[in-house]
Amino acid sequence: ALRLIFAAADLLNVRALAVISPEFSELTVQDLTNLLGPVLDASADYVKPVLPRAPEDGPLVTQLVRPLLSTVFGARMLEPIDPLLACSRGFARRALQSQGWDAPFAQYGLDPWLGALAALEGFRLAQSRLHTQHASLRGQAELSEVFRQVVGSVFSVISAESARWRAVTEVREVPTLGQAIAPAPSRLCFDVDACVRASREGVEALQPVLKDVLRAQTLASLQAAGHSARIDDALWVRI
């Protein structure tokens, strides 16, 4: 679908293109203006959102994906895997010429791949603050499946682009546009019991790997901590 949208934009010779996901609620005219504005005034070719996140919202993105992709691809984007974006016709045309559409990561990893393409090929980048939030998370896949999809696709993109990002020597700051937004209200919705159970089962299932990468004492401490929701700071650092 995204490939078709890019092709239509190229054929119609559009000035700017916004791609919106049904995951977003209450997207306003001002949000669209903020997203499309940098492309329309020719200051950016690829624009991602900055969303109002509660401090505990999206730890997989904020604590793993964001710093990892920023470092590897050399551009500090706050929402690198979010489906919402705006781009120029030039970027859409370049994306159409690339081979990523048929790559193994295409099912879940098109968003980080497009960001990698924009960063590695020197397109002008920008981020715009939006007031919209993701729709309710209820009904989505379990955390373990989400982790597999997100982390698996991210590492697949990193692997596919390894020949190019090895030459990256610094991380550039991406301009952030728009007025500051108050953080979203807390909406913590973790099933703690399910997370503890998944952690315990994961540690047991990964014994062949963990015993090779962790000291015996560290692994024993991790196994002991698997019966609660708490891993103290010292153990976390050792792991």
C-alpha positions as a Python dict, from the first residue, in 0.01 Angstrom:
ca = {
    (1, 'A'): (0, 0, 0),
    (2, 'L'): (280, 241, 90),
    (3, 'R'): (461, 160, -231),
    (4, 'L'): (145, 238, -429),
    (5, 'I'): (100, 568, -244),
    (6, 'F'): (458, 669, -324),
    (7, 'A'): (410, 575, -690),
    (8, 'A'): (90, 781, -713),
    (9, 'A'): (264, 1078, -551),
    (10, 'D'): (546, 1055, -803),
    (11, 'L'): (310, 1028, -1100),
    (12, 'L'): (101, 1322, -978),
    (13, 'N'): (413, 1534, -922),
    (14, 'V'): (300, 1629, -571),
    (15, 'R'): (480, 1893, -367),
    (16, 'A'): (439, 1704, -40),
    (17, 'L'): (295, 1377, 80),
    (18, 'A'): (167, 1279, 426),
    (19, 'V'): (110, 917, 525),
    (20, 'I'): (-132, 872, 815),
    (21, 'S'): (-195, 557, 1013),
    (22, 'P'): (-531, 454, 1166),
    (23, 'E'): (-339, 411, 1493),
    (24, 'F'): (-369, 785, 1548),
    (25, 'S'): (-668, 952, 1709),
    (26, 'E'): (-770, 1318, 1704),
    (27, 'L'): (-529, 1423, 1430),
    (28, 'T'): (-596, 1794, 1374),
    (29, 'V'): (-555, 2030, 1081),
    (30, 'Q'): (-272, 2197, 1274),
    (31, 'D'): (-98, 1860, 1315),
    (32, 'L'): (-110, 1805, 940),
    (33, 'T'): (16, 2158, 884),
    (34, 'N'): (309, 2093, 1119),
    (35, 'L'): (387, 1767, 942),
    (36, 'L'): (361, 1894, 584),
    (37, 'G'): (495, 2246, 640),
    (38, 'P'): (869, 2165, 634),
    (39, 'V'): (826, 1979, 304),
    (40, 'L'): (611, 2248, 145),
    (41, 'D'): (860, 2523, 232),
    (42, 'A'): (1143, 2304, 96),
    (43, 'S'): (1335, 2289, 424),
    (44, 'A'): (1297, 1910, 460),
    (45, 'D'): (1251, 1600, 246),
    (46, 'Y'): (1153, 1359, 525),
    (47, 'V'): (957, 1454, 837),
    (48, 'K'): (869, 1238, 1136),
    (49, 'P'): (645, 1328, 1431),
    (50, 'V'): (735, 1408, 1789),
    (51, 'L'): (449, 1275, 2000),
    (52, 'P'): (340, 1362, 2355),
    (53, 'R'): (451, 1055, 2547),
    (54, 'A'): (398, 986, 2915),
    (55, 'P'): (732, 902, 3088),
    (56, 'E'): (657, 529, 3095),
    (57, 'D'): (497, 512, 2751),
    (58, 'G'): (674, 308, 2484),
    (59, 'P'): (987, 191, 2670),
    (60, 'L'): (1077, -38, 2381),
    (61, 'V'): (1103, 267, 2155),
    (62, 'T'): (1249, 517, 2398),
    (63, 'Q'): (1504, 290, 2567),
    (64, 'L'): (1611, 59, 2285),
    (65, 'V'): (1499, 146, 1932),
    (66, 'R'): (1549, 523, 1948),
    (67, 'P'): (1911, 528, 2077),
    (68, 'L'): (2009, 226, 1867),
    (69, 'L'): (1884, 360, 1533),
    (70, 'S'): (2007, 713, 1609),
    (71, 'T'): (2359, 585, 1669),
    (72, 'V'): (2371, 340, 1380),
    (73, 'F'): (2223, 563, 1111),
    (74, 'G'): (2362, 894, 1239),
    (75, 'A'): (2042, 1096, 1289),
    (76, 'R'): (1867, 1149, 1620),
    (77, 'M'): (1499, 1095, 1540),
    (78, 'L'): (1265, 1054, 1837),
    (79, 'E'): (1002, 840, 1661),
    (80, 'P'): (1206, 636, 1410),
    (81, 'I'): (958, 350, 1373),
    (82, 'D'): (633, 544, 1385),
    (83, 'P'): (418, 498, 1072),
    (84, 'L'): (328, 867, 1048),
    (85, 'L'): (548, 1065, 807),
    (86, 'A'): (564, 1337, 549),
    (87, 'C'): (804, 1349, 256),
    (88, 'S'): (887, 1517, -71),
    (89, 'R'): (832, 1373, -415),
    (90, 'G'): (1209, 1336, -446),
    (91, 'F'): (1228, 1113, -142),
    (92, 'A'): (927, 906, -254),
    (93, 'R'): (1088, 854, -595),
    (94, 'R'): (1419, 748, -439),
    (95, 'A'): (1241, 504, -209),
    (96, 'L'): (1063, 349, -506),
    (97, 'Q'): (1401, 279, -669),
    (98, 'S'): (1530, 90, -363),
    (99, 'Q'): (1510, -282, -303),
    (100, 'G'): (1373, -276, 52),
    (101, 'W'): (1012, -337, -48),
    (102, 'D'): (1081, -706, -108),
    (103, 'A'): (1328, -755, 179),
    (104, 'P'): (1251, -991, 471),
    (105, 'F'): (1198, -694, 704),
    (106, 'A'): (928, -538, 484),
    (107, 'Q'): (634, -680, 682),
    (108, 'Y'): (719, -490, 1001),
    (109, 'G'): (1029, -285, 922),
    (110, 'L'): (942, -40, 645),
    (111, 'D'): (935, 256, 883),
    (112, 'P'): (1291, 218, 1021),
    (113, 'W'): (1413, 133, 671),
    (114, 'L'): (1269, 454, 524),
    (115, 'G'): (1431, 653, 804),
    (116, 'A'): (1761, 478, 738),
    (117, 'L'): (1731, 558, 367),
    (118, 'A'): (1664, 926, 442),
    (119, 'A'): (1952, 953, 690),
    (120, 'L'): (2216, 756, 500),
    (121, 'E'): (2150, 924, 165),
    (122, 'G'): (2169, 1277, 300),
    (123, 'F'): (1806, 1385, 265),
    (124, 'R'): (1707, 1685, 474),
    (125, 'L'): (1539, 1566, 793),
    (126, 'A'): (1299, 1733, 1034),
    (127, 'Q'): (1069, 1645, 1323),
    (128, 'S'): (739, 1817, 1401),
    (129, 'R'): (561, 1819, 1734),
    (130, 'L'): (207, 1683, 1705),
    (131, 'H'): (-76, 1675, 1957),
    (132, 'T'): (-221, 1347, 1837),
    (133, 'Q'): (-177, 1026, 2034),
    (134, 'H'): (-183, 661, 1943),
    (135, 'A'): (-519, 491, 1969),
    (136, 'S'): (-587, 244, 2249),
    (137, 'L'): (-343, -44, 2272),
    (138, 'R'): (-614, -291, 2367),
    (139, 'G'): (-648, -577, 2123),
    (140, 'Q'): (-288, -561, 2002),
    (141, 'A'): (-45, -849, 2018),
    (142, 'E'): (114, -956, 2344),
    (143, 'L'): (433, -784, 2454),
    (144, 'S'): (651, -1079, 2355),
    (145, 'E'): (513, -1075, 2001),
    (146, 'V'): (546, -696, 1975),
    (147, 'F'): (908, -726, 2095),
    (148, 'R'): (979, -993, 1834),
    (149, 'Q'): (829, -785, 1554),
    (150, 'V'): (989, -455, 1649),
    (151, 'V'): (1336, -572, 1753),
    (152, 'G'): (1350, -834, 1477),
    (153, 'S'): (1267, -583, 1206),
    (154, 'V'): (1505, -320, 1347),
    (155, 'F'): (1798, -560, 1350),
    (156, 'S'): (1706, -683, 1001),
    (157, 'V'): (1722, -326, 869),
    (158, 'I'): (2053, -267, 1048),
    (159, 'S'): (2193, -584, 894),
    (160, 'A'): (2066, -498, 545),
    (161, 'E'): (2226, -151, 554),
    (162, 'S'): (2549, -253, 730),
    (163, 'A'): (2771, -174, 432),
    (164, 'R'): (2662, 190, 445),
    (165, 'W'): (2624, 272, 814),
    (166, 'R'): (2974, 146, 894),
    (167, 'A'): (3098, 473, 746),
    (168, 'V'): (2886, 685, 986),
    (169, 'T'): (3114, 873, 1228),
    (170, 'E'): (2879, 1112, 1406),
    (171, 'V'): (2514, 1155, 1501),
    (172, 'R'): (2348, 1468, 1370),
    (173, 'E'): (2071, 1643, 1556),
    (174, 'V'): (1745, 1656, 1359),
    (175, 'P'): (1565, 1995, 1381),
    (176, 'T'): (1248, 1978, 1590),
    (177, 'L'): (973, 2219, 1488),
    (178, 'G'): (657, 2340, 1657),
    (179, 'Q'): (562, 2450, 2007),
    (180, 'A'): (646, 2234, 2308),
    (181, 'I'): (372, 1987, 2403),
    (182, 'A'): (272, 1885, 2753),
    (183, 'P'): (341, 1516, 2823),
    (184, 'A'): (50, 1280, 2769),
    (185, 'P'): (-132, 1157, 3080),
    (186, 'S'): (-9, 831, 3226),
    (187, 'R'): (-178, 524, 3081),
    (188, 'L'): (35, 242, 3214),
    (189, 'C'): (-129, -82, 3103),
    (190, 'F'): (129, -354, 3160),
    (191, 'D'): (9, -694, 3274),
    (192, 'V'): (279, -739, 3538),
    (193, 'D'): (202, -1107, 3603),
    (194, 'A'): (228, -1186, 3232),
    (195, 'C'): (559, -995, 3204),
    (196, 'V'): (706, -1183, 3501),
    (197, 'R'): (595, -1515, 3356),
    (198, 'A'): (737, -1430, 3013),
    (199, 'S'): (1066, -1320, 3170),
    (200, 'R'): (1100, -1642, 3368),
    (201, 'E'): (1015, -1860, 3069),
    (202, 'G'): (1250, -1659, 2847),
    (203, 'V'): (1544, -1699, 3082),
    (204, 'E'): (1488, -2074, 3092),
    (205, 'A'): (1445, -2105, 2715),
    (206, 'L'): (1762, -1903, 2645),
    (207, 'Q'): (1990, -2101, 2877),
    (208, 'P'): (2217, -2220, 2592),
    (209, 'V'): (2281, -1860, 2490),
    (210, 'L'): (2288, -1696, 2832),
    (211, 'K'): (2542, -1936, 2978),
    (212, 'D'): (2787, -1831, 2706),
    (213, 'V'): (2740, -1455, 2745),
    (214, 'L'): (2685, -1412, 3121),
    (215, 'R'): (2905, -1506, 3413),
    (216, 'A'): (2770, -1802, 3609),
    (217, 'Q'): (2700, -1589, 3916),
    (218, 'T'): (2515, -1328, 3706),
    (219, 'L'): (2303, -1596, 3539),
    (220, 'A'): (2220, -1751, 3876),
    (221, 'S'): (2112, -1410, 4007),
    (222, 'L'): (1898, -1355, 3698),
    (223, 'Q'): (1729, -1691, 3747),
    (224, 'A'): (1662, -1609, 4111),
    (225, 'A'): (1511, -1273, 4014),
    (226, 'G'): (1281, -1439, 3763),
    (227, 'H'): (1020, -1511, 4031),
    (228, 'S'): (951, -1143, 4095),
    (229, 'A'): (907, -827, 3889),
    (230, 'R'): (1227, -671, 4028),
    (231, 'I'): (1584, -677, 3903),
    (232, 'D'): (1800, -449, 4117),
    (233, 'D'): (2029, -190, 3961),
    (234, 'A'): (2350, -380, 4030),
    (235, 'L'): (2225, -696, 3856),
    (236, 'W'): (2092, -492, 3562),
    (237, 'V'): (2435, -330, 3515),
    (238, 'R'): (2612, -666, 3531),
    (239, 'I'): (2374, -813, 3272),
}
